[in-house]
Amino acid sequence: MTDKATKAQATWSFWILEQATQSISVMDAILGTSASHLQHVGKFKTKLLLISHRYMARAIEIHKKDLEEGLNKSNISRVIATCALICMHANLRAYSVESHSSQRQPHDWFTSSRRALNLFQRVSTMIENPSIGQEFSTLSSIIPHEINPNPLSFLLYWNPLPALPNQEEINICVPAVASLSYIYNELDREKPLRFPIAVSDSFVNLVAAKNPRALAICGYFFMVVKLGRQIWWIDGAPEREFDLVMRCLPRDWWLLMDWAIRVFEWKDRALVQ
């Protein structure tokens, strides 16, 4: 937890630590995430990678066993805590979530987050800590779409081609842009990582199809994550995911990304080499 953590993040952090004192799987998941983070910021990278994999593998094994045996009051908190940590670890390590592909895709962050949400929402009422249960139950609540100002509305109007943009595409992207603008306007108290689970399935499908407008919105999502209040384990992930978005985005859309490019100080690899 950083000195910029919000009240919700502090509540989450203390709850996770409480679960770790009572559960091997949660402790292993924390240690695996910590080793992965240290690999990113320090030396001994190979050794730390092996340590991270060892802890996470054990956490996943216990987590799988818990799920197979069924959820109940005695295991629900550790299942949720372990699931959340595994989900974030997969995103932060840039693992592909598609069985047919070993390459990270722009929609992977959305897919893994939304899969975890399905579990969180089903069992949120069973969590003993009411604050945590409330957090999980409201993660995907609708964000007001009447945003004023809407600093990211330019994402809806850009069109490098002379033809008019596809109206169905615009209709899908409007609420996504509004949600992201809402989070950006409220960075002192909002949760940027809420965005992937607040958008529609149709928007995620556009991202999976590498629709340029949806990809551009994704790029600005990672910019908002970088600018927002962060927890220590997020270090490096927004930069990597933004680079992935830029490599998938057609070059005639790059001008639209100028703001985010400046925030990330992003450089085209082809020009750097």
PDB file of C-alpha atoms in Angstrom:
ATOM      1  CA  MET A   1       0.000   0.000   0.000  1.00  0.00           C
ATOM      2  CA  THR A   2       1.355   3.426  -0.924  1.00  0.00           C
ATOM      3  CA  ASP A   3       0.945   6.754   0.845  1.00  0.00           C
ATOM      4  CA  LYS A   4      -1.631   7.623  -1.837  1.00  0.00           C
ATOM      5  CA  ALA A   5      -3.957   4.733  -1.008  1.00  0.00           C
ATOM      6  CA  THR A   6      -7.640   5.512  -0.686  1.00  0.00           C
ATOM      7  CA  LYS A   7      -9.756   4.401   2.265  1.00  0.00           C
ATOM      8  CA  ALA A   8     -11.158   1.528   0.200  1.00  0.00           C
ATOM      9  CA  GLN A   9      -7.664   0.388  -0.760  1.00  0.00           C
ATOM     10  CA  ALA A  10      -6.519   0.556   2.851  1.00  0.00           C
ATOM     11  CA  THR A  11      -9.520  -1.520   3.941  1.00  0.00           C
ATOM     12  CA  TRP A  12      -8.746  -4.067   1.245  1.00  0.00           C
ATOM     13  CA  SER A  13      -5.050  -4.234   2.167  1.00  0.00           C
ATOM     14  CA  PHE A  14      -5.698  -4.831   5.852  1.00  0.00           C
ATOM     15  CA  TRP A  15      -8.348  -7.445   5.033  1.00  0.00           C
ATOM     16  CA  ILE A  16      -5.960  -9.292   2.721  1.00  0.00           C
ATOM     17  CA  LEU A  17      -3.293  -9.316   5.425  1.00  0.00           C
ATOM     18  CA  GLU A  18      -5.838 -10.603   7.927  1.00  0.00           C
ATOM     19  CA  GLN A  19      -6.719 -13.448   5.561  1.00  0.00           C
ATOM     20  CA  ALA A  20      -3.039 -14.225   5.037  1.00  0.00           C
ATOM     21  CA  THR A  21      -2.594 -14.841   8.769  1.00  0.00           C
ATOM     22  CA  GLN A  22      -5.330 -17.477   8.567  1.00  0.00           C
ATOM     23  CA  SER A  23      -4.757 -19.053   5.158  1.00  0.00           C
ATOM     24  CA  ILE A  24      -1.751 -20.632   3.452  1.00  0.00           C
ATOM     25  CA  SER A  25      -3.163 -19.967  -0.017  1.00  0.00           C
ATOM     26  CA  VAL A  26      -3.574 -16.234   0.617  1.00  0.00           C
ATOM     27  CA  MET A  27      -0.106 -15.987   2.159  1.00  0.00           C
ATOM     28  CA  ASP A  28       1.384 -17.872  -0.782  1.00  0.00           C
ATOM     29  CA  ALA A  29      -0.419 -15.606  -3.243  1.00  0.00           C
ATOM     30  CA  ILE A  30       0.891 -12.507  -1.454  1.00  0.00           C
ATOM     31  CA  LEU A  31       4.435 -13.874  -1.399  1.00  0.00           C
ATOM     32  CA  GLY A  32       4.187 -14.836  -5.063  1.00  0.00           C
ATOM     33  CA  THR A  33       2.964 -11.359  -5.982  1.00  0.00           C
ATOM     34  CA  SER A  34       5.674  -9.767  -3.832  1.00  0.00           C
ATOM     35  CA  ALA A  35       8.433 -11.815  -5.455  1.00  0.00           C
ATOM     36  CA  SER A  36       7.099 -10.882  -8.873  1.00  0.00           C
ATOM     37  CA  HIS A  37       7.114  -7.209  -7.902  1.00  0.00           C
ATOM     38  CA  LEU A  38      10.683  -7.420  -6.607  1.00  0.00           C
ATOM     39  CA  GLN A  39      11.694  -9.047  -9.877  1.00  0.00           C
ATOM     40  CA  HIS A  40      10.377  -5.980 -11.671  1.00  0.00           C
ATOM     41  CA  VAL A  41      12.209  -3.436  -9.516  1.00  0.00           C
ATOM     42  CA  GLY A  42      15.354  -5.246  -8.403  1.00  0.00           C
ATOM     43  CA  LYS A  43      18.060  -7.748  -9.246  1.00  0.00           C
ATOM     44  CA  PHE A  44      18.127 -11.564  -8.960  1.00  0.00           C
ATOM     45  CA  LYS A  45      15.354 -11.619 -11.561  1.00  0.00           C
ATOM     46  CA  THR A  46      15.593 -15.297 -12.486  1.00  0.00           C
ATOM     47  CA  LYS A  47      15.613 -16.460  -8.881  1.00  0.00           C
ATOM     48  CA  LEU A  48      12.706 -14.187  -7.972  1.00  0.00           C
ATOM     49  CA  LEU A  49      10.729 -15.409 -10.973  1.00  0.00           C
ATOM     50  CA  LEU A  50      11.149 -19.015  -9.834  1.00  0.00           C
ATOM     51  CA  ILE A  51      10.169 -18.092  -6.278  1.00  0.00           C
ATOM     52  CA  SER A  52       7.109 -16.242  -7.535  1.00  0.00           C
ATOM     53  CA  HIS A  53       6.024 -19.195  -9.668  1.00  0.00           C
ATOM     54  CA  ARG A  54       6.531 -21.616  -6.790  1.00  0.00           C
ATOM     55  CA  TYR A  55       4.367 -19.637  -4.382  1.00  0.00           C
ATOM     56  CA  MET A  56       1.658 -18.911  -6.946  1.00  0.00           C
ATOM     57  CA  ALA A  57       1.523 -22.544  -8.066  1.00  0.00           C
ATOM     58  CA  ARG A  58       0.911 -23.642  -4.490  1.00  0.00           C
ATOM     59  CA  ALA A  59      -1.722 -20.938  -4.004  1.00  0.00           C
ATOM     60  CA  ILE A  60      -3.493 -22.014  -7.196  1.00  0.00           C
ATOM     61  CA  GLU A  61      -3.429 -25.669  -6.152  1.00  0.00           C
ATOM     62  CA  ILE A  62      -5.070 -24.931  -2.796  1.00  0.00           C
ATOM     63  CA  HIS A  63      -7.502 -22.523  -4.452  1.00  0.00           C
ATOM     64  CA  LYS A  64      -8.505 -25.182  -6.978  1.00  0.00           C
ATOM     65  CA  LYS A  65      -9.107 -27.678  -4.182  1.00  0.00           C
ATOM     66  CA  ASP A  66     -11.297 -25.181  -2.301  1.00  0.00           C
ATOM     67  CA  LEU A  67     -13.396 -24.572  -5.406  1.00  0.00           C
ATOM     68  CA  GLU A  68     -13.796 -28.296  -6.060  1.00  0.00           C
ATOM     69  CA  GLU A  69     -14.947 -28.926  -2.491  1.00  0.00           C
ATOM     70  CA  GLY A  70     -17.488 -26.104  -2.661  1.00  0.00           C
ATOM     71  CA  LEU A  71     -17.829 -22.683  -1.088  1.00  0.00           C
ATOM     72  CA  ASN A  72     -18.991 -22.249   2.480  1.00  0.00           C
ATOM     73  CA  LYS A  73     -18.735 -19.776   5.340  1.00  0.00           C
ATOM     74  CA  SER A  74     -15.458 -21.249   6.544  1.00  0.00           C
ATOM     75  CA  ASN A  75     -13.543 -20.899   3.281  1.00  0.00           C
ATOM     76  CA  ILE A  76     -15.256 -18.089   1.389  1.00  0.00           C
ATOM     77  CA  SER A  77     -12.981 -15.274   2.547  1.00  0.00           C
ATOM     78  CA  ARG A  78      -9.770 -17.080   1.648  1.00  0.00           C
ATOM     79  CA  VAL A  79     -11.232 -18.201  -1.687  1.00  0.00           C
ATOM     80  CA  ILE A  80     -12.135 -14.619  -2.591  1.00  0.00           C
ATOM     81  CA  ALA A  81      -8.819 -13.206  -1.389  1.00  0.00           C
ATOM     82  CA  THR A  82      -6.804 -15.862  -3.217  1.00  0.00           C
ATOM     83  CA  CYS A  83      -8.864 -15.476  -6.382  1.00  0.00           C
ATOM     84  CA  ALA A  84      -8.348 -11.709  -6.418  1.00  0.00           C
ATOM     85  CA  LEU A  85      -4.594 -12.053  -5.939  1.00  0.00           C
ATOM     86  CA  ILE A  86      -4.266 -14.745  -8.613  1.00  0.00           C
ATOM     87  CA  CYS A  87      -6.310 -12.654 -11.047  1.00  0.00           C
ATOM     88  CA  MET A  88      -4.167  -9.583 -10.510  1.00  0.00           C
ATOM     89  CA  HIS A  89      -0.976 -11.631 -10.692  1.00  0.00           C
ATOM     90  CA  ALA A  90      -2.033 -12.999 -14.082  1.00  0.00           C
ATOM     91  CA  ASN A  91      -2.638  -9.471 -15.330  1.00  0.00           C
ATOM     92  CA  LEU A  92       0.543  -8.044 -13.888  1.00  0.00           C
ATOM     93  CA  ARG A  93       2.651 -10.883 -15.282  1.00  0.00           C
ATOM     94  CA  ALA A  94       0.949 -10.367 -18.661  1.00  0.00           C
ATOM     95  CA  TYR A  95      -0.157 -13.975 -18.982  1.00  0.00           C
ATOM     96  CA  SER A  96      -2.507 -14.801 -21.829  1.00  0.00           C
ATOM     97  CA  VAL A  97      -5.910 -15.989 -20.620  1.00  0.00           C
ATOM     98  CA  GLU A  98      -6.809 -17.657 -23.917  1.00  0.00           C
ATOM     99  CA  SER A  99      -5.935 -21.338 -24.185  1.00  0.00           C
ATOM    100  CA  HIS A 100      -5.280 -21.095 -27.930  1.00  0.00           C
ATOM    101  CA  SER A 101      -2.786 -18.244 -27.663  1.00  0.00           C
ATOM    102  CA  SER A 102       0.444 -17.755 -25.762  1.00  0.00           C
ATOM    103  CA  GLN A 103       0.593 -14.072 -26.664  1.00  0.00           C
ATOM    104  CA  ARG A 104      -0.847 -11.399 -24.415  1.00  0.00           C
ATOM    105  CA  GLN A 105      -3.853  -9.669 -25.974  1.00  0.00           C
ATOM    106  CA  PRO A 106      -5.315  -6.210 -25.202  1.00  0.00           C
ATOM    107  CA  HIS A 107      -8.559  -7.724 -23.918  1.00  0.00           C
ATOM    108  CA  ASP A 108      -6.891 -10.155 -21.488  1.00  0.00           C
ATOM    109  CA  TRP A 109      -6.989  -7.662 -18.601  1.00  0.00           C
ATOM    110  CA  PHE A 110     -10.736  -7.258 -19.129  1.00  0.00           C
ATOM    111  CA  THR A 111     -11.415 -10.975 -19.489  1.00  0.00           C
ATOM    112  CA  SER A 112      -9.625 -12.096 -16.333  1.00  0.00           C
ATOM    113  CA  SER A 113     -11.109  -9.266 -14.258  1.00  0.00           C
ATOM    114  CA  ARG A 114     -14.635 -10.059 -15.398  1.00  0.00           C
ATOM    115  CA  ARG A 115     -14.244 -13.773 -14.743  1.00  0.00           C
ATOM    116  CA  ALA A 116     -13.173 -13.072 -11.183  1.00  0.00           C
ATOM    117  CA  LEU A 117     -16.080 -10.656 -10.762  1.00  0.00           C
ATOM    118  CA  ASN A 118     -18.561 -13.433 -11.494  1.00  0.00           C
ATOM    119  CA  LEU A 119     -17.290 -15.268  -8.424  1.00  0.00           C
ATOM    120  CA  PHE A 120     -17.061 -12.143  -6.266  1.00  0.00           C
ATOM    121  CA  GLN A 121     -20.636 -11.069  -6.910  1.00  0.00           C
ATOM    122  CA  ARG A 122     -22.078 -14.526  -6.330  1.00  0.00           C
ATOM    123  CA  VAL A 123     -20.578 -14.820  -2.874  1.00  0.00           C
ATOM    124  CA  SER A 124     -20.215 -11.216  -1.680  1.00  0.00           C
ATOM    125  CA  THR A 125     -23.027 -11.634   0.860  1.00  0.00           C
ATOM    126  CA  MET A 126     -21.185 -14.567   2.462  1.00  0.00           C
ATOM    127  CA  ILE A 127     -18.095 -12.530   3.342  1.00  0.00           C
ATOM    128  CA  GLU A 128     -17.960 -11.797   7.057  1.00  0.00           C
ATOM    129  CA  ASN A 129     -16.357  -8.372   6.645  1.00  0.00           C
ATOM    130  CA  PRO A 130     -19.277  -6.119   5.576  1.00  0.00           C
ATOM    131  CA  SER A 131     -17.019  -3.444   4.073  1.00  0.00           C
ATOM    132  CA  ILE A 132     -15.322  -5.957   1.792  1.00  0.00           C
ATOM    133  CA  GLY A 133     -18.623  -7.578   0.872  1.00  0.00           C
ATOM    134  CA  GLN A 134     -20.022  -4.176  -0.048  1.00  0.00           C
ATOM    135  CA  GLU A 135     -16.965  -3.385  -2.168  1.00  0.00           C
ATOM    136  CA  PHE A 136     -17.331  -6.584  -4.166  1.00  0.00           C
ATOM    137  CA  SER A 137     -21.094  -6.265  -4.595  1.00  0.00           C
ATOM    138  CA  THR A 138     -20.823  -2.759  -6.066  1.00  0.00           C
ATOM    139  CA  LEU A 139     -17.761  -3.201  -8.278  1.00  0.00           C
ATOM    140  CA  SER A 140     -19.728  -3.227 -11.506  1.00  0.00           C
ATOM    141  CA  SER A 141     -22.431  -0.769 -10.505  1.00  0.00           C
ATOM    142  CA  ILE A 142     -23.363   1.648 -13.262  1.00  0.00           C
ATOM    143  CA  ILE A 143     -21.268   4.794 -13.408  1.00  0.00           C
ATOM    144  CA  PRO A 144     -23.234   7.975 -14.248  1.00  0.00           C
ATOM    145  CA  HIS A 145     -22.997   8.661 -17.965  1.00  0.00           C
ATOM    146  CA  GLU A 146     -23.864  12.353 -17.778  1.00  0.00           C
ATOM    147  CA  ILE A 147     -20.300  13.460 -17.169  1.00  0.00           C
ATOM    148  CA  ASN A 148     -19.424  17.129 -17.080  1.00  0.00           C
ATOM    149  CA  PRO A 149     -16.708  17.755 -17.952  1.00  0.00           C
ATOM    150  CA  ASN A 150     -15.995  14.748 -20.133  1.00  0.00           C
ATOM    151  CA  PRO A 151     -12.245  15.097 -20.753  1.00  0.00           C
ATOM    152  CA  LEU A 152     -12.063  11.956 -22.878  1.00  0.00           C
ATOM    153  CA  SER A 153     -14.977  12.681 -25.208  1.00  0.00           C
ATOM    154  CA  PHE A 154     -12.523  13.321 -28.053  1.00  0.00           C
ATOM    155  CA  LEU A 155     -12.143   9.535 -28.273  1.00  0.00           C
ATOM    156  CA  LEU A 156     -15.637   9.374 -29.748  1.00  0.00           C
ATOM    157  CA  TYR A 157     -15.090  11.893 -32.533  1.00  0.00           C
ATOM    158  CA  TRP A 158     -11.742  10.926 -33.986  1.00  0.00           C
ATOM    159  CA  ASN A 159     -11.918   9.317 -37.392  1.00  0.00           C
ATOM    160  CA  PRO A 160      -8.854   9.204 -39.652  1.00  0.00           C
ATOM    161  CA  LEU A 161     -10.939   8.032 -42.602  1.00  0.00           C
ATOM    162  CA  PRO A 162     -13.177  10.320 -44.679  1.00  0.00           C
ATOM    163  CA  ALA A 163     -16.172   8.039 -44.109  1.00  0.00           C
ATOM    164  CA  LEU A 164     -18.439   8.513 -41.111  1.00  0.00           C
ATOM    165  CA  PRO A 165     -17.659   6.282 -38.111  1.00  0.00           C
ATOM    166  CA  ASN A 166     -19.775   3.214 -37.499  1.00  0.00           C
ATOM    167  CA  GLN A 167     -22.713   4.307 -35.351  1.00  0.00           C
ATOM    168  CA  GLU A 168     -23.050   0.958 -33.577  1.00  0.00           C
ATOM    169  CA  GLU A 169     -19.391   1.203 -32.604  1.00  0.00           C
ATOM    170  CA  ILE A 170     -19.944   4.721 -31.257  1.00  0.00           C
ATOM    171  CA  ASN A 171     -23.008   3.630 -29.279  1.00  0.00           C
ATOM    172  CA  ILE A 172     -20.969   0.902 -27.603  1.00  0.00           C
ATOM    173  CA  CYS A 173     -18.062   3.219 -26.846  1.00  0.00           C
ATOM    174  CA  VAL A 174     -20.091   6.143 -25.445  1.00  0.00           C
ATOM    175  CA  PRO A 175     -20.761   4.568 -22.015  1.00  0.00           C
ATOM    176  CA  ALA A 176     -17.192   3.240 -21.845  1.00  0.00           C
ATOM    177  CA  VAL A 177     -15.760   6.717 -22.427  1.00  0.00           C
ATOM    178  CA  ALA A 178     -18.216   8.225 -19.950  1.00  0.00           C
ATOM    179  CA  SER A 179     -17.203   5.673 -17.319  1.00  0.00           C
ATOM    180  CA  LEU A 180     -13.519   6.328 -17.871  1.00  0.00           C
ATOM    181  CA  SER A 181     -14.037  10.096 -17.739  1.00  0.00           C
ATOM    182  CA  TYR A 182     -15.981   9.704 -14.503  1.00  0.00           C
ATOM    183  CA  ILE A 183     -13.117   7.746 -12.956  1.00  0.00           C
ATOM    184  CA  TYR A 184     -10.563  10.264 -14.221  1.00  0.00           C
ATOM    185  CA  ASN A 185     -12.550  13.167 -12.759  1.00  0.00           C
ATOM    186  CA  GLU A 186     -12.735  11.382  -9.395  1.00  0.00           C
ATOM    187  CA  LEU A 187      -9.219   9.968  -9.143  1.00  0.00           C
ATOM    188  CA  ASP A 188      -8.883  11.088  -5.543  1.00  0.00           C
ATOM    189  CA  ARG A 189     -11.531   8.578  -4.485  1.00  0.00           C
ATOM    190  CA  GLU A 190     -12.449   6.373  -7.455  1.00  0.00           C
ATOM    191  CA  LYS A 191     -10.966   2.990  -8.364  1.00  0.00           C
ATOM    192  CA  PRO A 192      -9.443   2.930 -11.879  1.00  0.00           C
ATOM    193  CA  LEU A 193      -9.307  -0.864 -11.887  1.00  0.00           C
ATOM    194  CA  ARG A 194     -13.083  -0.834 -11.721  1.00  0.00           C
ATOM    195  CA  PHE A 195     -13.272   0.143 -15.392  1.00  0.00           C
ATOM    196  CA  PRO A 196     -12.695  -3.313 -16.975  1.00  0.00           C
ATOM    197  CA  ILE A 197     -15.639  -4.768 -15.087  1.00  0.00           C
ATOM    198  CA  ALA A 198     -17.907  -1.747 -15.527  1.00  0.00           C
ATOM    199  CA  VAL A 199     -17.864  -1.751 -19.333  1.00  0.00           C
ATOM    200  CA  SER A 200     -20.241  -3.815 -21.436  1.00  0.00           C
ATOM    201  CA  ASP A 201     -19.593  -7.197 -23.004  1.00  0.00           C
ATOM    202  CA  SER A 202     -20.011  -5.506 -26.373  1.00  0.00           C
ATOM    203  CA  PHE A 203     -17.132  -3.160 -25.597  1.00  0.00           C
ATOM    204  CA  VAL A 204     -14.889  -6.049 -24.547  1.00  0.00           C
ATOM    205  CA  ASN A 205     -15.788  -7.778 -27.814  1.00  0.00           C
ATOM    206  CA  LEU A 206     -14.653  -4.678 -29.705  1.00  0.00           C
ATOM    207  CA  VAL A 207     -11.356  -4.743 -27.826  1.00  0.00           C
ATOM    208  CA  ALA A 208     -10.934  -8.443 -28.595  1.00  0.00           C
ATOM    209  CA  ALA A 209     -11.566  -7.680 -32.271  1.00  0.00           C
ATOM    210  CA  LYS A 210      -8.875  -4.964 -32.055  1.00  0.00           C
ATOM    211  CA  ASN A 211     -11.301  -2.245 -33.032  1.00  0.00           C
ATOM    212  CA  PRO A 212      -9.138   0.921 -33.169  1.00  0.00           C
ATOM    213  CA  ARG A 213     -11.505   3.121 -31.175  1.00  0.00           C
ATOM    214  CA  ALA A 214     -11.899   0.518 -28.445  1.00  0.00           C
ATOM    215  CA  LEU A 215      -8.130   0.020 -28.356  1.00  0.00           C
ATOM    216  CA  ALA A 216      -7.624   3.770 -28.009  1.00  0.00           C
ATOM    217  CA  ILE A 217     -10.025   3.826 -25.063  1.00  0.00           C
ATOM    218  CA  CYS A 218      -8.050   0.949 -23.526  1.00  0.00           C
ATOM    219  CA  GLY A 219      -4.872   2.943 -23.928  1.00  0.00           C
ATOM    220  CA  TYR A 220      -6.384   5.846 -22.023  1.00  0.00           C
ATOM    221  CA  PHE A 221      -7.655   3.452 -19.372  1.00  0.00           C
ATOM    222  CA  PHE A 222      -4.078   2.420 -18.662  1.00  0.00           C
ATOM    223  CA  MET A 223      -3.112   6.096 -18.589  1.00  0.00           C
ATOM    224  CA  VAL A 224      -5.764   6.673 -15.927  1.00  0.00           C
ATOM    225  CA  VAL A 225      -4.446   3.676 -13.988  1.00  0.00           C
ATOM    226  CA  LYS A 226      -0.971   5.196 -14.087  1.00  0.00           C
ATOM    227  CA  LEU A 227      -2.244   8.590 -12.960  1.00  0.00           C
ATOM    228  CA  GLY A 228      -4.518   7.217 -10.266  1.00  0.00           C
ATOM    229  CA  ARG A 229      -3.874   6.181  -6.696  1.00  0.00           C
ATOM    230  CA  GLN A 230      -1.928   2.974  -6.901  1.00  0.00           C
ATOM    231  CA  ILE A 231      -1.019  -0.019  -4.815  1.00  0.00           C
ATOM    232  CA  TRP A 232       2.602  -1.143  -4.992  1.00  0.00           C
ATOM    233  CA  TRP A 233       1.986  -4.272  -7.054  1.00  0.00           C
ATOM    234  CA  ILE A 234       0.727  -2.323 -10.059  1.00  0.00           C
ATOM    235  CA  ASP A 235       4.174  -0.930 -10.895  1.00  0.00           C
ATOM    236  CA  GLY A 236       5.121  -1.397 -14.538  1.00  0.00           C
ATOM    237  CA  ALA A 237       1.842  -2.960 -15.677  1.00  0.00           C
ATOM    238  CA  PRO A 238       0.195   0.167 -17.157  1.00  0.00           C
ATOM    239  CA  GLU A 239       3.321   0.912 -19.179  1.00  0.00           C
ATOM    240  CA  ARG A 240       3.485  -2.617 -20.570  1.00  0.00           C
ATOM    241  CA  GLU A 241      -0.212  -2.794 -21.395  1.00  0.00           C
ATOM    242  CA  PHE A 242      -0.130   0.623 -23.059  1.00  0.00           C
ATOM    243  CA  ASP A 243       2.775  -0.507 -25.209  1.00  0.00           C
ATOM    244  CA  LEU A 244       0.739  -3.563 -26.231  1.00  0.00           C
ATOM    245  CA  VAL A 245      -2.208  -1.348 -27.173  1.00  0.00           C
ATOM    246  CA  MET A 246       0.014   0.916 -29.258  1.00  0.00           C
ATOM    247  CA  ARG A 247       1.498  -2.038 -31.109  1.00  0.00           C
ATOM    248  CA  CYS A 248      -2.013  -3.230 -31.995  1.00  0.00           C
ATOM    249  CA  LEU A 249      -3.348   0.216 -32.892  1.00  0.00           C
ATOM    250  CA  PRO A 250      -3.132   1.314 -36.547  1.00  0.00           C
ATOM    251  CA  ARG A 251      -0.616   4.115 -37.036  1.00  0.00           C
ATOM    252  CA  ASP A 252      -3.222   6.501 -38.395  1.00  0.00           C
ATOM    253  CA  TRP A 253      -4.785   6.426 -34.906  1.00  0.00           C
ATOM    254  CA  TRP A 254      -1.580   7.275 -33.058  1.00  0.00           C
ATOM    255  CA  LEU A 255      -2.217  11.022 -33.187  1.00  0.00           C
ATOM    256  CA  LEU A 256      -5.292  10.418 -31.032  1.00  0.00           C
ATOM    257  CA  MET A 257      -3.024   8.946 -28.357  1.00  0.00           C
ATOM    258  CA  ASP A 258      -0.828  12.037 -27.957  1.00  0.00           C
ATOM    259  CA  TRP A 259      -1.919  12.809 -24.384  1.00  0.00           C
ATOM    260  CA  ALA A 260      -1.333   9.250 -23.187  1.00  0.00           C
ATOM    261  CA  ILE A 261       1.927   8.988 -25.131  1.00  0.00           C
ATOM    262  CA  ARG A 262       3.227  12.043 -23.279  1.00  0.00           C
ATOM    263  CA  VAL A 263       2.121  10.682 -19.894  1.00  0.00           C
ATOM    264  CA  PHE A 264       3.862   7.370 -20.538  1.00  0.00           C
ATOM    265  CA  GLU A 265       6.779   8.950 -22.404  1.00  0.00           C
ATOM    266  CA  TRP A 266       6.169   6.144 -24.867  1.00  0.00           C
ATOM    267  CA  LYS A 267       8.556   5.571 -27.754  1.00  0.00           C
ATOM    268  CA  ASP A 268       7.972   3.571 -30.900  1.00  0.00           C
ATOM    269  CA  ARG A 269      10.285   0.563 -30.675  1.00  0.00           C
ATOM    270  CA  ALA A 270      10.919   0.665 -34.410  1.00  0.00           C
ATOM    271  CA  LEU A 271      12.397   4.149 -34.062  1.00  0.00           C
ATOM    272  CA  VAL A 272      14.339   3.443 -30.870  1.00  0.00           C
ATOM    273  CA  GLN A 273      16.228   0.458 -32.265  1.00  0.00           C
TER     274      GLN A 273
END
